[in-house]
PDB file of C-alpha atoms and ligand atoms in Angstrom:
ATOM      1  CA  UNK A   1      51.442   4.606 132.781  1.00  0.00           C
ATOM      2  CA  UNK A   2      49.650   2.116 130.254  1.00  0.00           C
ATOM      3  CA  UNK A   3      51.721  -0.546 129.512  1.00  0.00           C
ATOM      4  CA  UNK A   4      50.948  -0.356 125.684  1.00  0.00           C
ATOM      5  CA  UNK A   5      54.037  -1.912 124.608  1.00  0.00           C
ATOM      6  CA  UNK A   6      56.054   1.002 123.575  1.00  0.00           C
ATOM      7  CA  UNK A   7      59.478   2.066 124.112  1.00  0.00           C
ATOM      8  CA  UNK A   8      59.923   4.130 126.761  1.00  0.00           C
ATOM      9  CA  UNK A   9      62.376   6.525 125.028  1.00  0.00           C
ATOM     10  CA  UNK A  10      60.088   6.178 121.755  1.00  0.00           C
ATOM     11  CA  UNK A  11      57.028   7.230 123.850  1.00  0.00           C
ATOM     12  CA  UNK A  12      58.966  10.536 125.154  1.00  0.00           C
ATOM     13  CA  UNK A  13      60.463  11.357 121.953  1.00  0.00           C
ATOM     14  CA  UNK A  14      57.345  11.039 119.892  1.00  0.00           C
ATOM     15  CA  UNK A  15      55.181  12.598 122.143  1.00  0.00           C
ATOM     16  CA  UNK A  16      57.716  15.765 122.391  1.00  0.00           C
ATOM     17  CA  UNK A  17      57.082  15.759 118.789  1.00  0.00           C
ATOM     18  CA  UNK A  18      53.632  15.752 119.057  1.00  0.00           C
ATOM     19  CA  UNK A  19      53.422  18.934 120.988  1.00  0.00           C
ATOM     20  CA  UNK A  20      55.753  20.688 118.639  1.00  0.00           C
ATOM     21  CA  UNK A  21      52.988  19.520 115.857  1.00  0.00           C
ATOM     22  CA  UNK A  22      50.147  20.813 118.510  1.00  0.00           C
ATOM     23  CA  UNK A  23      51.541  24.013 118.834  1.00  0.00           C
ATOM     24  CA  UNK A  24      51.409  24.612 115.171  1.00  0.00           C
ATOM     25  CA  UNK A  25      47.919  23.582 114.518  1.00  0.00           C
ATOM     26  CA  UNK A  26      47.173  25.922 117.155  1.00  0.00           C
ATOM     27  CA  UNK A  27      48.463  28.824 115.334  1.00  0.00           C
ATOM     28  CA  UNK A  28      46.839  27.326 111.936  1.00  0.00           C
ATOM     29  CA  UNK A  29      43.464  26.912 113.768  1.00  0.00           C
ATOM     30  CA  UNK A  30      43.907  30.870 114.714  1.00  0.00           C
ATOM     31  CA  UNK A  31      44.936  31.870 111.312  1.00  0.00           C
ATOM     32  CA  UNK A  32      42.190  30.278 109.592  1.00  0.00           C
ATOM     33  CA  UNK A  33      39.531  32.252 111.382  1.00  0.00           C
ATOM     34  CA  UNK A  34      41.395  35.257 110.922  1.00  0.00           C
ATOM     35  CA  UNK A  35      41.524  34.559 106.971  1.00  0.00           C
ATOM     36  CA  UNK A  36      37.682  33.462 107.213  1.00  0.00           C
ATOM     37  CA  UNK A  37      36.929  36.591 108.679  1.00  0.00           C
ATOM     38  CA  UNK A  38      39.275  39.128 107.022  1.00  0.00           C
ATOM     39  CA  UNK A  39      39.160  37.952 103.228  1.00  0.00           C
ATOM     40  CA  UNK A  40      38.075  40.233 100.425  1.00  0.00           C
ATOM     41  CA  UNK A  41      36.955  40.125  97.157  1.00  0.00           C
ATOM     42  CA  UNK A  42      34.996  38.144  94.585  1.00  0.00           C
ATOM     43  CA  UNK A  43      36.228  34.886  95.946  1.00  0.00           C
ATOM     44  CA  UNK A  44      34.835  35.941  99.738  1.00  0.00           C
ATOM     45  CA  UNK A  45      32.047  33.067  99.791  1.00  0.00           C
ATOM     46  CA  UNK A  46      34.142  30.155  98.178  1.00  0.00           C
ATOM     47  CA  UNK A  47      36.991  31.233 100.502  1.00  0.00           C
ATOM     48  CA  UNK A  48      35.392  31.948 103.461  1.00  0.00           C
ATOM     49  CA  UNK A  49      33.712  28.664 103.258  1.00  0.00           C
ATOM     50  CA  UNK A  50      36.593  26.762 102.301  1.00  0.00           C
ATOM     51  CA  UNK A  51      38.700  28.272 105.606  1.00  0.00           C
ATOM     52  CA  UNK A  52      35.800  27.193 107.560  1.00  0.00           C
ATOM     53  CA  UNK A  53      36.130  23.814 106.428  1.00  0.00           C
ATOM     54  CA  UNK A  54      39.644  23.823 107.164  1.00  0.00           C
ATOM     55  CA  UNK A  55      39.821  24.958 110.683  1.00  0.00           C
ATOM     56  CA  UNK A  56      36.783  22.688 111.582  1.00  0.00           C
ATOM     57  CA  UNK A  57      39.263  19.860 110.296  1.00  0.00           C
ATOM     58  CA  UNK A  58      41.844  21.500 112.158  1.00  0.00           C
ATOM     59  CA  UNK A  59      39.900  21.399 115.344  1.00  0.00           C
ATOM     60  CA  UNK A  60      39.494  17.761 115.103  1.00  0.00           C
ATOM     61  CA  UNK A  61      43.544  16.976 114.539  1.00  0.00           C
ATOM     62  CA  UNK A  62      43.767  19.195 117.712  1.00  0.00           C
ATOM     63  CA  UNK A  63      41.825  17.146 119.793  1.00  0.00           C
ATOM     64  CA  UNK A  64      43.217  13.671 118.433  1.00  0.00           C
ATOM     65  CA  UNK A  65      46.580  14.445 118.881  1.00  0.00           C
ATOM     66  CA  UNK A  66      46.466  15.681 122.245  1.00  0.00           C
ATOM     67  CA  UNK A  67      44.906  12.519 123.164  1.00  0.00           C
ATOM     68  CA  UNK A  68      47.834  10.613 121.338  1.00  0.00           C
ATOM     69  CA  UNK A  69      50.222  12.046 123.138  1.00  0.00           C
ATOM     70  CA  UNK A  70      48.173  10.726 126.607  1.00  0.00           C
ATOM     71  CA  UNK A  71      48.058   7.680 124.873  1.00  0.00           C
ATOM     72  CA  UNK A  72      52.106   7.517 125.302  1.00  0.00           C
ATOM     73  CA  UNK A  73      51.552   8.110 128.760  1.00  0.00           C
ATOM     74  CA  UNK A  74      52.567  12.389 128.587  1.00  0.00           C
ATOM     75  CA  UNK A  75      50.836  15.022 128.677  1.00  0.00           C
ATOM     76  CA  UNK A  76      49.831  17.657 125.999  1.00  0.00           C
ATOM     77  CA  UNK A  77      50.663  21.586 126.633  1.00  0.00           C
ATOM     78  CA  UNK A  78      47.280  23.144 126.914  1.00  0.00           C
ATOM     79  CA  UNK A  79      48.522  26.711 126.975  1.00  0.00           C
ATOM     80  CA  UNK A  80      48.367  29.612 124.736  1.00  0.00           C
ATOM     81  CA  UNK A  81      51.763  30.341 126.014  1.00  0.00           C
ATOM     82  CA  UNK A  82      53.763  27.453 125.342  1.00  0.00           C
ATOM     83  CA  UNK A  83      52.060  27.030 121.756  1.00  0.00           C
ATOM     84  CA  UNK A  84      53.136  30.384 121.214  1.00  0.00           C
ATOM     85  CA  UNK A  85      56.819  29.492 122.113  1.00  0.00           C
ATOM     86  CA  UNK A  86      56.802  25.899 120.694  1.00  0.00           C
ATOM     87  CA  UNK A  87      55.143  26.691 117.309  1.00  0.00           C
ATOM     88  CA  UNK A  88      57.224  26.682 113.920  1.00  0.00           C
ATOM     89  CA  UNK A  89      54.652  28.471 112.415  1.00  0.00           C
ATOM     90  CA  UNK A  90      54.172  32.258 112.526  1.00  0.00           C
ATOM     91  CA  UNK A  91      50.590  34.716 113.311  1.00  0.00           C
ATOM     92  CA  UNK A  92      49.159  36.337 111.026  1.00  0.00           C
ATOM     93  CA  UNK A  93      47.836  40.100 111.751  1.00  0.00           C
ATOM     94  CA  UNK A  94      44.250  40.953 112.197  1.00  0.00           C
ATOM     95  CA  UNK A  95      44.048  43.002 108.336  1.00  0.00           C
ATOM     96  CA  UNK A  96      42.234  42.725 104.965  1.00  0.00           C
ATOM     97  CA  UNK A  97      43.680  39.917 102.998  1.00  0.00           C
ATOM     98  CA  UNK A  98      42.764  38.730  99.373  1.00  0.00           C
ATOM     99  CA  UNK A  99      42.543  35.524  97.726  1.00  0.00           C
ATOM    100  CA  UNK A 100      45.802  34.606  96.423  1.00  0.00           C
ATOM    101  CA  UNK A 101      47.858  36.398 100.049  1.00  0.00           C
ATOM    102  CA  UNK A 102      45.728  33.677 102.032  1.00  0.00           C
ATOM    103  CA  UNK A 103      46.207  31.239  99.255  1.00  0.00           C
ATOM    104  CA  UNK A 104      49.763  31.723  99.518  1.00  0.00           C
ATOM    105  CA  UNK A 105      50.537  32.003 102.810  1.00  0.00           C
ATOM    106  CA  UNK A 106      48.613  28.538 103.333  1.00  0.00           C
ATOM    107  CA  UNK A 107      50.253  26.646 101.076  1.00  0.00           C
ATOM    108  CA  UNK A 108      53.577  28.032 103.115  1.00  0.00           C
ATOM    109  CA  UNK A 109      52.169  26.684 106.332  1.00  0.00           C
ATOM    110  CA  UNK A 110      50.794  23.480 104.569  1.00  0.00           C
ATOM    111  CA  UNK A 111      54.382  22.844 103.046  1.00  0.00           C
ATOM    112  CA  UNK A 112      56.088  23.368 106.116  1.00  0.00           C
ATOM    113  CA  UNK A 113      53.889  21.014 108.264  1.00  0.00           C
ATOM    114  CA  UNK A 114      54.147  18.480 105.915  1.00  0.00           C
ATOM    115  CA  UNK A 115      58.126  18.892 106.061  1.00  0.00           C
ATOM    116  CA  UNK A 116      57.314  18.234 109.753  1.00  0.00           C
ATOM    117  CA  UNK A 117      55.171  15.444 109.520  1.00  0.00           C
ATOM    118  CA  UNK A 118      57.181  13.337 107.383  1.00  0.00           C
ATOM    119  CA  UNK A 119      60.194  13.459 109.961  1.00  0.00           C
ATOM    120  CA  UNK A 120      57.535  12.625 112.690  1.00  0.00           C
ATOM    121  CA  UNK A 121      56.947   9.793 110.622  1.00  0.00           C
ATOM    122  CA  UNK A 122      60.472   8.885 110.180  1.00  0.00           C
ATOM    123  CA  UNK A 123      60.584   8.721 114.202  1.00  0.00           C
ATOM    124  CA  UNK A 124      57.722   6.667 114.730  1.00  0.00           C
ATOM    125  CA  UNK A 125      58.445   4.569 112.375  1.00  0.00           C
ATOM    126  CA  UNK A 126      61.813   4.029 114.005  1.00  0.00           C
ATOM    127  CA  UNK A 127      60.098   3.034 117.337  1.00  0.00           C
ATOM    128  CA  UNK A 128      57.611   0.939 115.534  1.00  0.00           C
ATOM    129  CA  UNK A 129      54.972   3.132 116.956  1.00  0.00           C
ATOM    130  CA  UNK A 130      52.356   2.326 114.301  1.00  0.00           C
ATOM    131  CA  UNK A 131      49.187   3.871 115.605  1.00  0.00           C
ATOM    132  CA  UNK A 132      51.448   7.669 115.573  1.00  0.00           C
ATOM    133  CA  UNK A 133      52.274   6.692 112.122  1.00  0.00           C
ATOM    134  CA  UNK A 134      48.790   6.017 111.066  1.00  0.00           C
ATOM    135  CA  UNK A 135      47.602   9.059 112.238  1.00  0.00           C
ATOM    136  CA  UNK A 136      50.668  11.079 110.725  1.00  0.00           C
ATOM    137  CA  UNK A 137      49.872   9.118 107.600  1.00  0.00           C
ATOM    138  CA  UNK A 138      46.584  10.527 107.116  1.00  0.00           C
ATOM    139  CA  UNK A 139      47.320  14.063 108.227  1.00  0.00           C
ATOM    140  CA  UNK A 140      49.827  14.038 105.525  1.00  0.00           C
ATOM    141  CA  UNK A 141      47.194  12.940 103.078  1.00  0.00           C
ATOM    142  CA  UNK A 142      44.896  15.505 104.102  1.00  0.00           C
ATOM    143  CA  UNK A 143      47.617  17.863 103.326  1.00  0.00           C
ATOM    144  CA  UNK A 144      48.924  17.339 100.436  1.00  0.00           C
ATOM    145  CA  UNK A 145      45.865  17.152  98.806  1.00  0.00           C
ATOM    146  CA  UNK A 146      44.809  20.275  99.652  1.00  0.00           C
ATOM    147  CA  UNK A 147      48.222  21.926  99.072  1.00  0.00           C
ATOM    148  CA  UNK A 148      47.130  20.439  95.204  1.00  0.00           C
ATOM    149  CA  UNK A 149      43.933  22.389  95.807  1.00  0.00           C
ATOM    150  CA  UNK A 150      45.287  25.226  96.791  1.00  0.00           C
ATOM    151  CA  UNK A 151      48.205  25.129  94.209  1.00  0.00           C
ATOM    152  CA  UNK A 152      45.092  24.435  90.938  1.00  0.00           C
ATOM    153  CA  UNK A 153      42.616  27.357  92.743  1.00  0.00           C
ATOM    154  CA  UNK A 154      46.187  29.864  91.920  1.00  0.00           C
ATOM    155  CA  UNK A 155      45.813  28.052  87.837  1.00  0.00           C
TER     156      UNK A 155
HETATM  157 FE1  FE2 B   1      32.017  31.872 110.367  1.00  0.00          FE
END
């Protein structure tokens, strides 16, 4: 394992963590398609390019933070399965959805990952692993300023 001068304990704990916070964007990256597909009504082109937008983002924090937790010297789940079983969010089902039901259950999921995130901070920051923190840090950003988005497109 790199030697990148990290607690051993810190790297395990963190990177547990990080999977948990995979898992999720998982299910988020599959949402967000569904919505981008399945929305309705006179919003349909601002929406469905604004959930496009999103789960390209969402792609990327996939990829960086499965390469963050091989950083710390673990590996990140790669199956369907265990994101299914580790994630704290929930599917949605394959129907017609308006604006303000995708709206709302985004800002849900958004919320609750940012609840998330700021404990993963808390532990990073407790194992001065800065570069997790960093990252965490501008996830966060990302997300609460779209959950302001979200929250001004409902007036
Ligand atoms: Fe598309």
């Amino acid at each position: 394992m790199a030697d990148i001068n990290l607690d051993n304990q810190g790297k395990k704990e963190i990177a547990d963590g990080l999977n948990i916070y995979l898992a999720n964007l998982h299910v988020l990256y599959t949402k967000l398609h569904n919505y981008h597909w399945n929305i309705k009504g006179k919003n349909f082109f601002q929406l469905h390019s604004k959930l496009e937008e999103l789960y390209d983002h969402t792609a990327e924090e996939i990829d960086e933070v499965a390469e963050r937790i091989l950083q710390l010297g673990h590996k990140p789940d790669a199956t369907m399965k265990t994101y299914l079983e580790k994630a704290q969010l929930k599917e949605a089902e394959s129907k017609n959805y308006n604006g303000e039901e995708v709206i709302n259950s985004l800002l849900e999921d958004f919320k609750k990952l940012i609840q998330e995130l700021r404990k993963g901070i808390e532990l990073s920051g407790k194992y001065n692993d800065e570069v997790t923190t960093d990252m965490a840090i501008g996830t966060l950003a990302h997300l609460e300023k779209n959950v302001w988005m979200l929250e001004s497109y409902l007036g």
